[in-house]
mmCIF file of C-alpha atoms in Angstrom:
data_model
loop_
_atom_site.group_PDB
_atom_site.id
_atom_site.type_symbol
_atom_site.label_atom_id
_atom_site.label_comp_id
_atom_site.label_asym_id
_atom_site.label_seq_id
_atom_site.Cartn_x
_atom_site.Cartn_y
_atom_site.Cartn_z
ATOM 1 C CA MET A 278 -5.587 57.360 -50.834
ATOM 2 C CA LYS A 279 -4.287 53.960 -51.720
ATOM 3 C CA SER A 280 -4.616 52.637 -48.182
ATOM 4 C CA GLU A 281 -8.171 53.988 -47.968
ATOM 5 C CA THR A 282 -9.272 51.975 -50.991
ATOM 6 C CA LYS A 283 -7.862 48.829 -49.454
ATOM 7 C CA ARG A 284 -9.518 49.268 -46.103
ATOM 8 C CA PRO A 285 -12.913 47.672 -46.954
ATOM 9 C CA LEU A 286 -11.095 44.741 -48.559
ATOM 10 C CA ASP A 287 -8.969 44.323 -45.434
ATOM 11 C CA VAL A 288 -12.089 44.264 -43.253
ATOM 12 C CA LEU A 289 -13.710 41.655 -45.491
ATOM 13 C CA LEU A 290 -10.507 39.589 -45.551
ATOM 14 C CA ARG A 291 -10.286 39.576 -41.750
ATOM 15 C CA ALA A 292 -13.952 38.667 -41.409
ATOM 16 C CA VAL A 293 -13.580 35.651 -43.698
ATOM 17 C CA ALA A 294 -9.981 34.568 -43.060
ATOM 18 C CA ASN A 295 -9.985 34.626 -39.242
ATOM 19 C CA PRO A 296 -12.783 32.036 -38.873
ATOM 20 C CA ILE A 297 -11.189 29.836 -41.541
ATOM 21 C CA ILE A 298 -7.756 29.907 -39.913
ATOM 22 C CA ALA A 299 -9.196 29.244 -36.445
ATOM 23 C CA LEU A 300 -11.331 26.406 -37.823
ATOM 24 C CA ILE A 301 -8.446 24.724 -39.666
ATOM 25 C CA LEU A 302 -6.161 24.797 -36.630
ATOM 26 C CA ALA A 303 -8.958 23.597 -34.330
ATOM 27 C CA PHE A 304 -9.809 20.679 -36.605
ATOM 28 C CA LEU A 305 -6.152 19.688 -36.933
ATOM 29 C CA LEU A 306 -5.639 19.518 -33.178
ATOM 30 C CA SER A 307 -9.030 17.878 -32.561
ATOM 31 C CA GLY A 308 -8.229 15.330 -35.271
ATOM 32 C CA LEU A 309 -5.036 14.521 -33.403
ATOM 33 C CA VAL A 310 -7.117 13.866 -30.267
ATOM 34 C CA VAL A 311 -9.466 11.587 -32.235
ATOM 35 C CA LEU A 312 -6.485 9.768 -33.769
ATOM 36 C CA ILE A 313 -4.879 9.180 -30.377
ATOM 37 C CA SER A 314 -8.176 7.739 -29.097
ATOM 38 C CA GLY A 315 -8.052 5.153 -31.891
ATOM 39 C CA ASP A 316 -10.711 6.550 -34.256
ATOM 40 C CA ASP A 317 -10.565 7.981 -37.776
ATOM 41 C CA PRO A 318 -10.545 11.827 -37.828
ATOM 42 C CA MET A 319 -11.661 12.017 -41.469
ATOM 43 C CA GLU A 320 -14.629 9.783 -40.724
ATOM 44 C CA ALA A 321 -15.578 12.040 -37.813
ATOM 45 C CA TYR A 322 -15.290 15.202 -39.917
ATOM 46 C CA ALA A 323 -17.346 13.672 -42.718
ATOM 47 C CA ALA A 324 -20.061 12.707 -40.221
ATOM 48 C CA ILE A 325 -20.194 16.248 -38.799
ATOM 49 C CA LEU A 326 -20.353 17.758 -42.278
ATOM 50 C CA GLN A 327 -23.095 15.350 -43.329
ATOM 51 C CA GLY A 328 -25.059 16.016 -40.158
ATOM 52 C CA ALA A 329 -24.822 19.785 -40.624
ATOM 53 C CA PHE A 330 -25.358 20.230 -44.379
ATOM 54 C CA GLY A 331 -26.157 16.796 -45.828
ATOM 55 C CA SER A 332 -29.871 17.387 -46.339
ATOM 56 C CA LYS A 333 -32.470 20.141 -46.232
ATOM 57 C CA SER A 334 -33.600 19.113 -42.761
ATOM 58 C CA ASN A 335 -29.996 19.073 -41.534
ATOM 59 C CA LEU A 336 -29.402 22.555 -42.949
ATOM 60 C CA ILE A 337 -32.569 23.831 -41.275
ATOM 61 C CA ASN A 338 -31.355 22.329 -38.005
ATOM 62 C CA THR A 339 -27.985 24.043 -38.423
ATOM 63 C CA VAL A 340 -29.663 27.424 -38.903
ATOM 64 C CA ARG A 341 -31.873 26.681 -35.890
ATOM 65 C CA TYR A 342 -28.760 26.295 -33.696
ATOM 66 C CA MET A 343 -27.068 29.250 -35.361
ATOM 67 C CA LEU A 344 -29.694 31.916 -34.565
ATOM 68 C CA PRO A 345 -29.471 31.996 -30.738
ATOM 69 C CA ILE A 346 -25.669 31.851 -30.969
ATOM 70 C CA LEU A 347 -25.762 34.903 -33.250
ATOM 71 C CA MET A 348 -27.904 36.846 -30.757
ATOM 72 C CA LEU A 349 -25.485 35.957 -27.954
ATOM 73 C CA ALA A 350 -22.537 36.965 -30.149
ATOM 74 C CA LEU A 351 -24.190 40.349 -30.667
ATOM 75 C CA SER A 352 -24.725 40.602 -26.914
ATOM 76 C CA PHE A 353 -21.054 40.008 -26.176
ATOM 77 C CA THR A 354 -19.713 42.155 -29.022
ATOM 78 C CA LEU A 355 -21.913 45.159 -28.273
ATOM 79 C CA CYS A 356 -20.864 45.200 -24.617
ATOM 80 C CA ASP A 357 -17.218 44.568 -25.466
ATOM 81 C CA SER A 358 -17.275 47.520 -27.883
ATOM 82 C CA CYS A 359 -17.717 49.899 -24.947
ATOM 83 C CA GLY A 360 -15.323 48.115 -22.594
ATOM 84 C CA TYR A 361 -17.772 45.887 -20.685
ATOM 85 C CA PHE A 362 -16.926 42.172 -20.700
ATOM 86 C CA ASN A 363 -20.336 40.478 -20.725
ATOM 87 C CA ILE A 364 -19.695 36.932 -19.545
ATOM 88 C CA GLY A 365 -23.058 36.514 -17.799
ATOM 89 C CA GLN A 366 -25.155 35.576 -20.816
ATOM 90 C CA GLU A 367 -26.265 32.214 -19.468
ATOM 91 C CA GLY A 368 -27.554 33.813 -16.287
ATOM 92 C CA GLN A 369 -29.351 36.383 -18.411
ATOM 93 C CA MET A 370 -31.028 33.610 -20.410
ATOM 94 C CA TYR A 371 -32.121 31.776 -17.251
ATOM 95 C CA SER A 372 -33.648 34.958 -15.853
ATOM 96 C CA ALA A 373 -35.424 35.603 -19.161
ATOM 97 C CA VAL A 374 -37.020 32.147 -19.396
ATOM 98 C CA VAL A 375 -38.092 32.080 -15.740
ATOM 99 C CA THR A 376 -39.702 35.493 -16.222
ATOM 100 C CA MET A 377 -41.510 34.186 -19.306
ATOM 101 C CA ALA A 378 -42.834 31.236 -17.304
ATOM 102 C CA TRP A 379 -44.185 33.578 -14.613
ATOM 103 C CA ILE A 380 -45.819 35.768 -17.268
ATOM 104 C CA GLN A 381 -47.420 32.671 -18.785
ATOM 105 C CA HIS A 382 -48.670 31.695 -15.323
ATOM 106 C CA ALA A 383 -50.083 35.148 -14.588
ATOM 107 C CA PHE A 384 -51.473 36.136 -18.004
ATOM 108 C CA GLY A 385 -52.036 32.781 -19.712
ATOM 109 C CA GLY A 386 -55.632 33.704 -20.500
ATOM 110 C CA ALA A 387 -54.710 36.828 -22.473
ATOM 111 C CA PRO A 388 -54.987 36.918 -26.288
ATOM 112 C CA GLN A 389 -52.023 35.177 -27.932
ATOM 113 C CA TRP A 390 -50.716 38.300 -29.666
ATOM 114 C CA LEU A 391 -50.723 40.246 -26.397
ATOM 115 C CA LEU A 392 -49.202 37.358 -24.459
ATOM 116 C CA SER A 393 -46.428 37.041 -27.073
ATOM 117 C CA ILE A 394 -45.549 40.725 -26.683
ATOM 118 C CA LEU A 395 -45.531 40.436 -22.888
ATOM 119 C CA LEU A 396 -43.312 37.349 -23.039
ATOM 120 C CA VAL A 397 -40.722 38.958 -25.322
ATOM 121 C CA LEU A 398 -40.696 42.209 -23.342
ATOM 122 C CA GLY A 399 -40.388 40.283 -20.085
ATOM 123 C CA ALA A 400 -37.442 38.297 -21.442
ATOM 124 C CA ILE A 401 -35.714 41.483 -22.644
ATOM 125 C CA VAL A 402 -36.201 43.365 -19.369
ATOM 126 C CA ALA A 403 -35.197 40.451 -17.118
ATOM 127 C CA ALA A 404 -32.041 39.656 -19.096
ATOM 128 C CA GLY A 405 -31.190 43.350 -19.396
ATOM 129 C CA ILE A 406 -31.374 43.846 -15.628
ATOM 130 C CA VAL A 407 -29.141 40.840 -14.934
ATOM 131 C CA SER A 408 -26.647 42.178 -17.501
ATOM 132 C CA LEU A 409 -26.815 45.647 -15.963
ATOM 133 C CA LEU A 410 -25.885 44.517 -12.450
ATOM 134 C CA PRO A 411 -22.180 43.664 -13.095
ATOM 135 C CA ALA A 412 -21.687 46.937 -15.003
ATOM 136 C CA LEU A 413 -23.345 48.892 -12.195
ATOM 137 C CA LEU A 414 -21.197 47.246 -9.527
ATOM 138 C CA LYS A 415 -18.091 47.823 -11.624
ATOM 139 C CA HIS A 416 -18.643 51.558 -11.970
ATOM 140 C CA THR A 417 -19.957 52.174 -8.446
ATOM 141 C CA LEU A 418 -17.896 49.824 -6.262
ATOM 142 C CA GLY A 419 -15.032 48.906 -8.574
ATOM 143 C CA ILE A 420 -15.882 45.175 -8.597
ATOM 144 C CA ASN A 421 -14.666 43.230 -11.621
ATOM 145 C CA GLU A 422 -17.602 42.492 -13.931
ATOM 146 C CA VAL A 423 -16.224 39.090 -14.914
ATOM 147 C CA VAL A 424 -16.370 37.847 -11.324
ATOM 148 C CA VAL A 425 -19.897 39.174 -10.810
ATOM 149 C CA GLY A 426 -21.040 37.778 -14.161
ATOM 150 C CA ILE A 427 -19.787 34.272 -13.357
ATOM 151 C CA LEU A 428 -21.417 34.374 -9.916
ATOM 152 C CA LEU A 429 -24.704 35.544 -11.406
ATOM 153 C CA ASN A 430 -24.617 32.676 -13.900
ATOM 154 C CA ASN A 431 -24.505 30.218 -11.016
ATOM 155 C CA ILE A 432 -27.071 32.102 -8.936
ATOM 156 C CA MET A 433 -29.583 32.296 -11.783
ATOM 157 C CA LEU A 434 -29.033 28.619 -12.634
ATOM 158 C CA CYS A 435 -29.762 27.575 -9.047
ATOM 159 C CA LEU A 436 -32.662 30.016 -8.677
ATOM 160 C CA SER A 437 -34.338 28.920 -11.897
ATOM 161 C CA ASP A 438 -33.823 25.263 -11.001
ATOM 162 C CA TYR A 439 -35.527 25.872 -7.650
ATOM 163 C CA MET A 440 -38.438 27.669 -9.284
ATOM 164 C CA ILE A 441 -39.196 24.922 -11.802
ATOM 165 C CA ARG A 442 -39.258 22.397 -8.982
ATOM 166 C CA TYR A 443 -41.052 24.060 -6.068
ATOM 167 C CA THR A 444 -43.019 27.128 -7.202
ATOM 168 C CA ALA A 445 -46.216 27.847 -9.111
ATOM 169 C CA ILE A 446 -44.430 27.666 -12.475
ATOM 170 C CA ALA A 447 -43.299 24.066 -11.882
ATOM 171 C CA GLU A 448 -44.897 21.385 -14.066
ATOM 172 C CA LEU A 449 -46.123 18.662 -11.753
ATOM 173 C CA ASN A 450 -46.038 14.907 -12.310
ATOM 174 C CA LYS A 451 -43.017 14.970 -14.635
ATOM 175 C CA SER A 452 -39.978 12.701 -14.395
ATOM 176 C CA VAL A 453 -37.648 15.693 -14.844
ATOM 177 C CA ALA A 454 -37.939 19.224 -13.517
ATOM 178 C CA MET A 455 -39.479 21.652 -15.985
ATOM 179 C CA SER A 456 -41.676 24.717 -16.077
ATOM 180 C CA ILE A 457 -45.268 24.972 -17.203
ATOM 181 C CA GLN A 458 -45.782 25.176 -20.953
ATOM 182 C CA ILE A 459 -45.197 28.573 -22.552
ATOM 183 C CA VAL A 460 -47.879 28.499 -25.202
ATOM 184 C CA PRO A 461 -47.279 31.190 -27.897
ATOM 185 C CA THR A 462 -45.275 29.961 -30.878
ATOM 186 C CA PHE A 463 -42.848 31.648 -33.258
ATOM 187 C CA SER A 464 -42.156 29.886 -36.544
ATOM 188 C CA ARG A 465 -38.552 29.210 -37.515
ATOM 189 C CA MET A 466 -38.957 31.449 -40.537
ATOM 190 C CA SER A 467 -40.088 34.351 -38.351
ATOM 191 C CA LEU A 468 -37.063 33.812 -36.105
ATOM 192 C CA LEU A 469 -34.766 33.869 -39.154
ATOM 193 C CA ILE A 470 -36.355 37.058 -40.517
ATOM 194 C CA ALA A 471 -36.164 38.748 -37.102
ATOM 195 C CA SER A 472 -32.477 37.795 -36.778
ATOM 196 C CA VAL A 473 -31.664 39.224 -40.220
ATOM 197 C CA VAL A 474 -33.471 42.484 -39.391
ATOM 198 C CA ILE A 475 -31.672 42.761 -36.032
ATOM 199 C CA MET A 476 -28.306 42.049 -37.653
ATOM 200 C CA VAL A 477 -28.806 44.671 -40.389
ATOM 201 C CA ALA A 478 -30.020 47.256 -37.868
ATOM 202 C CA TYR A 479 -27.047 46.557 -35.595
ATOM 203 C CA THR A 480 -24.582 46.969 -38.475
ATOM 204 C CA LEU A 481 -26.118 50.237 -39.677
ATOM 205 C CA ILE A 482 -26.337 51.732 -36.185
ATOM 206 C CA MET A 483 -22.799 50.816 -35.206
ATOM 207 C CA ARG A 484 -21.220 52.071 -38.432
ATOM 208 C CA ASN A 485 -23.395 54.973 -39.589
ATOM 209 C CA THR A 486 -24.860 56.709 -36.557
ATOM 210 C CA VAL A 487 -23.637 59.063 -33.847
ATOM 211 C CA PRO A 488 -24.564 56.673 -30.973
ATOM 212 C CA GLY A 489 -22.589 53.911 -32.665
ATOM 213 C CA TYR A 490 -19.561 56.189 -33.020
ATOM 214 C CA ARG A 491 -19.822 57.314 -29.389
ATOM 215 C CA LEU A 492 -20.066 53.736 -28.196
ATOM 216 C CA ARG A 493 -16.929 52.725 -30.085
ATOM 217 C CA MET A 494 -15.116 55.816 -28.860
ATOM 218 C CA VAL A 495 -15.956 54.999 -25.238
ATOM 219 C CA GLY A 496 -14.623 51.484 -25.730
ATOM 220 C CA SER A 497 -11.381 52.574 -27.360
ATOM 221 C CA ASN A 498 -10.562 55.518 -25.076
ATOM 222 C CA PRO A 499 -12.910 56.263 -22.140
ATOM 223 C CA THR A 500 -10.648 59.018 -20.769
ATOM 224 C CA PHE A 501 -10.668 60.906 -24.061
ATOM 225 C CA SER A 502 -14.422 60.354 -24.369
ATOM 226 C CA LYS A 503 -15.036 61.775 -20.898
ATOM 227 C CA SER A 504 -12.856 64.820 -21.599
ATOM 228 C CA ASN A 505 -14.975 65.478 -24.695
ATOM 229 C CA GLY A 506 -18.189 65.627 -22.705
ATOM 230 C CA LEU A 507 -19.522 62.094 -23.075
ATOM 231 C CA HIS A 508 -21.223 60.484 -20.067
ATOM 232 C CA VAL A 509 -19.097 57.341 -20.169
ATOM 233 C CA ILE A 510 -20.718 55.509 -17.257
ATOM 234 C CA ARG A 511 -24.225 56.246 -18.539
ATOM 235 C CA ILE A 512 -23.322 54.921 -21.996
ATOM 236 C CA VAL A 513 -21.784 51.740 -20.553
ATOM 237 C CA LEU A 514 -24.833 51.090 -18.377
ATOM 238 C CA ILE A 515 -27.243 51.601 -21.277
ATOM 239 C CA VAL A 516 -25.183 49.349 -23.537
ATOM 240 C CA SER A 517 -24.927 46.662 -20.854
ATOM 241 C CA PHE A 518 -28.730 46.602 -20.616
ATOM 242 C CA ILE A 519 -29.100 46.404 -24.414
ATOM 243 C CA GLY A 520 -26.494 43.627 -24.521
ATOM 244 C CA GLY A 521 -28.545 41.688 -22.002
ATOM 245 C CA ALA A 522 -31.632 42.343 -24.121
ATOM 246 C CA PHE A 523 -30.000 40.390 -26.964
ATOM 247 C CA SER A 524 -29.548 37.459 -24.557
ATOM 248 C CA GLY A 525 -33.230 37.813 -23.694
ATOM 249 C CA LEU A 526 -34.128 37.665 -27.374
ATOM 250 C CA ALA A 527 -32.052 34.496 -27.752
ATOM 251 C CA ALA A 528 -33.947 32.964 -24.823
ATOM 252 C CA ALA A 529 -37.322 34.090 -26.191
ATOM 253 C CA GLY A 530 -36.564 32.592 -29.598
ATOM 254 C CA GLU A 531 -35.432 29.276 -28.116
ATOM 255 C CA THR A 532 -38.444 29.092 -25.812
ATOM 256 C CA MET A 533 -41.245 30.226 -28.123
ATOM 257 C CA GLY A 534 -39.739 28.701 -31.248
ATOM 258 C CA ILE A 535 -38.393 25.357 -30.009
ATOM 259 C CA TYR A 536 -38.868 24.166 -26.424
ATOM 260 C CA HIS A 537 -41.875 26.030 -24.946
ATOM 261 C CA ARG A 538 -40.633 25.119 -21.478
ATOM 262 C CA MET A 539 -37.836 25.891 -19.079
ATOM 263 C CA HIS A 540 -35.836 22.875 -17.943
ATOM 264 C CA SER A 541 -32.770 22.365 -15.782
ATOM 265 C CA ALA A 542 -29.481 23.572 -17.336
ATOM 266 C CA TYR A 543 -31.521 25.088 -20.170
ATOM 267 C CA ALA A 544 -28.760 27.451 -21.355
ATOM 268 C CA ASN A 545 -25.751 25.347 -20.396
ATOM 269 C CA GLY A 546 -22.836 26.165 -22.728
ATOM 270 C CA MET A 547 -24.735 28.678 -24.855
ATOM 271 C CA GLY A 548 -22.915 31.694 -23.446
ATOM 272 C CA PHE A 549 -19.614 30.008 -24.294
ATOM 273 C CA SER A 550 -20.794 29.470 -27.880
ATOM 274 C CA GLY A 551 -21.943 33.091 -28.233
ATOM 275 C CA MET A 552 -18.643 34.391 -26.907
ATOM 276 C CA THR A 553 -16.725 32.114 -29.274
ATOM 277 C CA ALA A 554 -18.710 33.356 -32.280
ATOM 278 C CA ALA A 555 -18.062 36.948 -31.201
ATOM 279 C CA LEU A 556 -14.324 36.329 -30.863
ATOM 280 C CA ILE A 557 -14.257 34.675 -34.271
ATOM 281 C CA GLY A 558 -16.027 37.695 -35.746
ATOM 282 C CA LYS A 559 -13.620 40.235 -34.245
ATOM 283 C CA GLU A 560 -16.545 42.734 -34.057
ATOM 284 C CA SER A 561 -17.279 42.210 -37.766
ATOM 285 C CA PRO A 562 -20.974 41.432 -38.463
ATOM 286 C CA LEU A 563 -20.012 39.095 -41.307
ATOM 287 C CA GLY A 564 -17.461 37.370 -39.099
ATOM 288 C CA MET A 565 -20.052 36.878 -36.352
ATOM 289 C CA VAL A 566 -22.480 35.358 -38.857
ATOM 290 C CA LEU A 567 -19.797 32.960 -40.107
ATOM 291 C CA GLY A 568 -18.751 32.111 -36.556
ATOM 292 C CA SER A 569 -22.344 31.451 -35.508
ATOM 293 C CA LEU A 570 -22.911 29.319 -38.604
ATOM 294 C CA LEU A 571 -19.769 27.322 -37.827
ATOM 295 C CA LEU A 572 -20.826 26.638 -34.236
ATOM 296 C CA GLY A 573 -24.386 25.888 -35.309
ATOM 297 C CA ALA A 574 -23.040 23.378 -37.815
ATOM 298 C CA LEU A 575 -20.896 21.715 -35.152
ATOM 299 C CA GLN A 576 -23.892 21.447 -32.832
ATOM 300 C CA SER A 577 -26.124 20.068 -35.571
ATOM 301 C CA GLY A 578 -23.470 17.696 -36.886
ATOM 302 C CA SER A 579 -22.697 16.258 -33.449
ATOM 303 C CA VAL A 580 -25.961 14.283 -33.564
ATOM 304 C CA ASN A 581 -24.922 12.433 -36.718
ATOM 305 C CA LEU A 582 -21.419 11.966 -35.317
ATOM 306 C CA THR A 583 -22.614 9.698 -32.506
ATOM 307 C CA VAL A 584 -25.040 7.839 -34.769
ATOM 308 C CA SER A 585 -22.732 6.980 -37.665
ATOM 309 C CA THR A 586 -19.314 6.703 -35.956
ATOM 310 C CA SER A 587 -17.797 5.478 -32.706
ATOM 311 C CA VAL A 588 -16.502 8.998 -31.920
ATOM 312 C CA GLN A 589 -18.242 10.590 -28.952
ATOM 313 C CA ALA A 590 -20.092 13.900 -29.360
ATOM 314 C CA GLU A 591 -17.869 15.470 -26.681
ATOM 315 C CA ILE A 592 -15.212 15.937 -29.370
ATOM 316 C CA VAL A 593 -17.389 18.780 -30.672
ATOM 317 C CA ASN A 594 -16.776 20.620 -27.393
ATOM 318 C CA VAL A 595 -13.053 20.042 -27.879
ATOM 319 C CA ILE A 596 -13.297 21.585 -31.353
ATOM 320 C CA LYS A 597 -15.231 24.548 -29.938
ATOM 321 C CA GLY A 598 -12.561 25.056 -27.289
ATOM 322 C CA PHE A 599 -9.761 25.074 -29.846
ATOM 323 C CA VAL A 600 -11.759 27.407 -32.114
ATOM 324 C CA MET A 601 -12.195 29.852 -29.234
ATOM 325 C CA LEU A 602 -8.502 29.579 -28.337
ATOM 326 C CA PHE A 603 -7.341 30.444 -31.850
ATOM 327 C CA ALA A 604 -10.109 33.009 -32.353
ATOM 328 C CA THR A 605 -8.807 35.069 -29.429
ATOM 329 C CA VAL A 606 -5.575 35.620 -31.371
ATOM 330 C CA ASN A 607 -5.811 37.623 -34.580
ATOM 331 C CA LEU A 608 -3.596 35.188 -36.466
ATOM 332 C CA LEU A 609 -4.099 36.875 -39.812
ATOM 333 C CA GLN A 610 -2.927 40.210 -38.443
ATOM 334 C CA TYR A 611 0.058 38.497 -36.807
ATOM 335 C CA PHE A 612 1.147 36.783 -40.008
ATOM 336 C CA ARG A 613 0.728 39.977 -42.053
ATOM 337 C CA GLY A 614 2.676 41.940 -39.457
ATOM 338 C CA ALA A 615 5.471 39.383 -39.508
ATOM 339 C CA LYS A 616 5.567 39.574 -43.297
ATOM 340 C CA LYS A 617 5.902 43.362 -43.198
ATOM 341 C CA GLU A 618 8.712 43.123 -40.658
ATOM 342 C CA ALA A 619 10.538 40.626 -42.897
ATOM 343 C CA ALA A 620 10.132 42.950 -45.864
ATOM 344 C CA LYS A 621 11.911 45.720 -43.954
#
């Protein structure tokens, strides 16, 4: 009984401690890089912190970057929970935004409420299909989903770039390639509320429902799940589509809340950020929120970094890389395990 009472505390400790440990180690190594380049690491860190949380507008900007990362973290974590490594999130986002541009082109005269629904549904379906393809090929032809996902990222990038240059959704007479304007608008507050609702629903479903239990069981032991009558392949395919739907929601929020257009390399690096936040979270909702907030803060703070210091914004990508590296290793569990071994 004693271990049972400690279990929730252990989960909370992992959710909070893992991001902190990964962040500290990443900043130490990144600071060493900054120091070698001849700049002041503490000045760089202070600039990032000021740019992320130094004012109300900076905080709002941090949350703005955080929300799509959180949706992509959910996308990766949900698929990973059932044994499907969803690395194709950027391709899913490209497909979602291109689909939204075509819907705007075809139904631009529809009432705004109806057009908004069509745009969100189109983004969800398009991203879900692109996410489904690697899972389908894996379970029918035995092709590794990571390879297919990476290839699809490149294919969708090139395809979307072609479409915003040479098709009916291209915006003419612009100095850079972009799509036509996607008119309906979501406020930032509505995006925040929707993200909170999605996060709460995800947590409740995964922890307190039969489908959530079955999904986790398939991920932990597919052979045992199959012997107990579960349709493992069907579950994986459904989850892969839903995981892609989260990528579609991230794209819809970015498009209808911020940019209102598709441009070249629209989602460049976003899949990497979502995966990093998921790895930081270790499948813990709280950990994913903290990881997404951390990466959103780095993205927001990078603007102030280049303005107020001589350190280049690329150092933020170095920090992200180190965070992802250390997040892949459950350092807290390692240290606790080593302590137990020493106690024996």
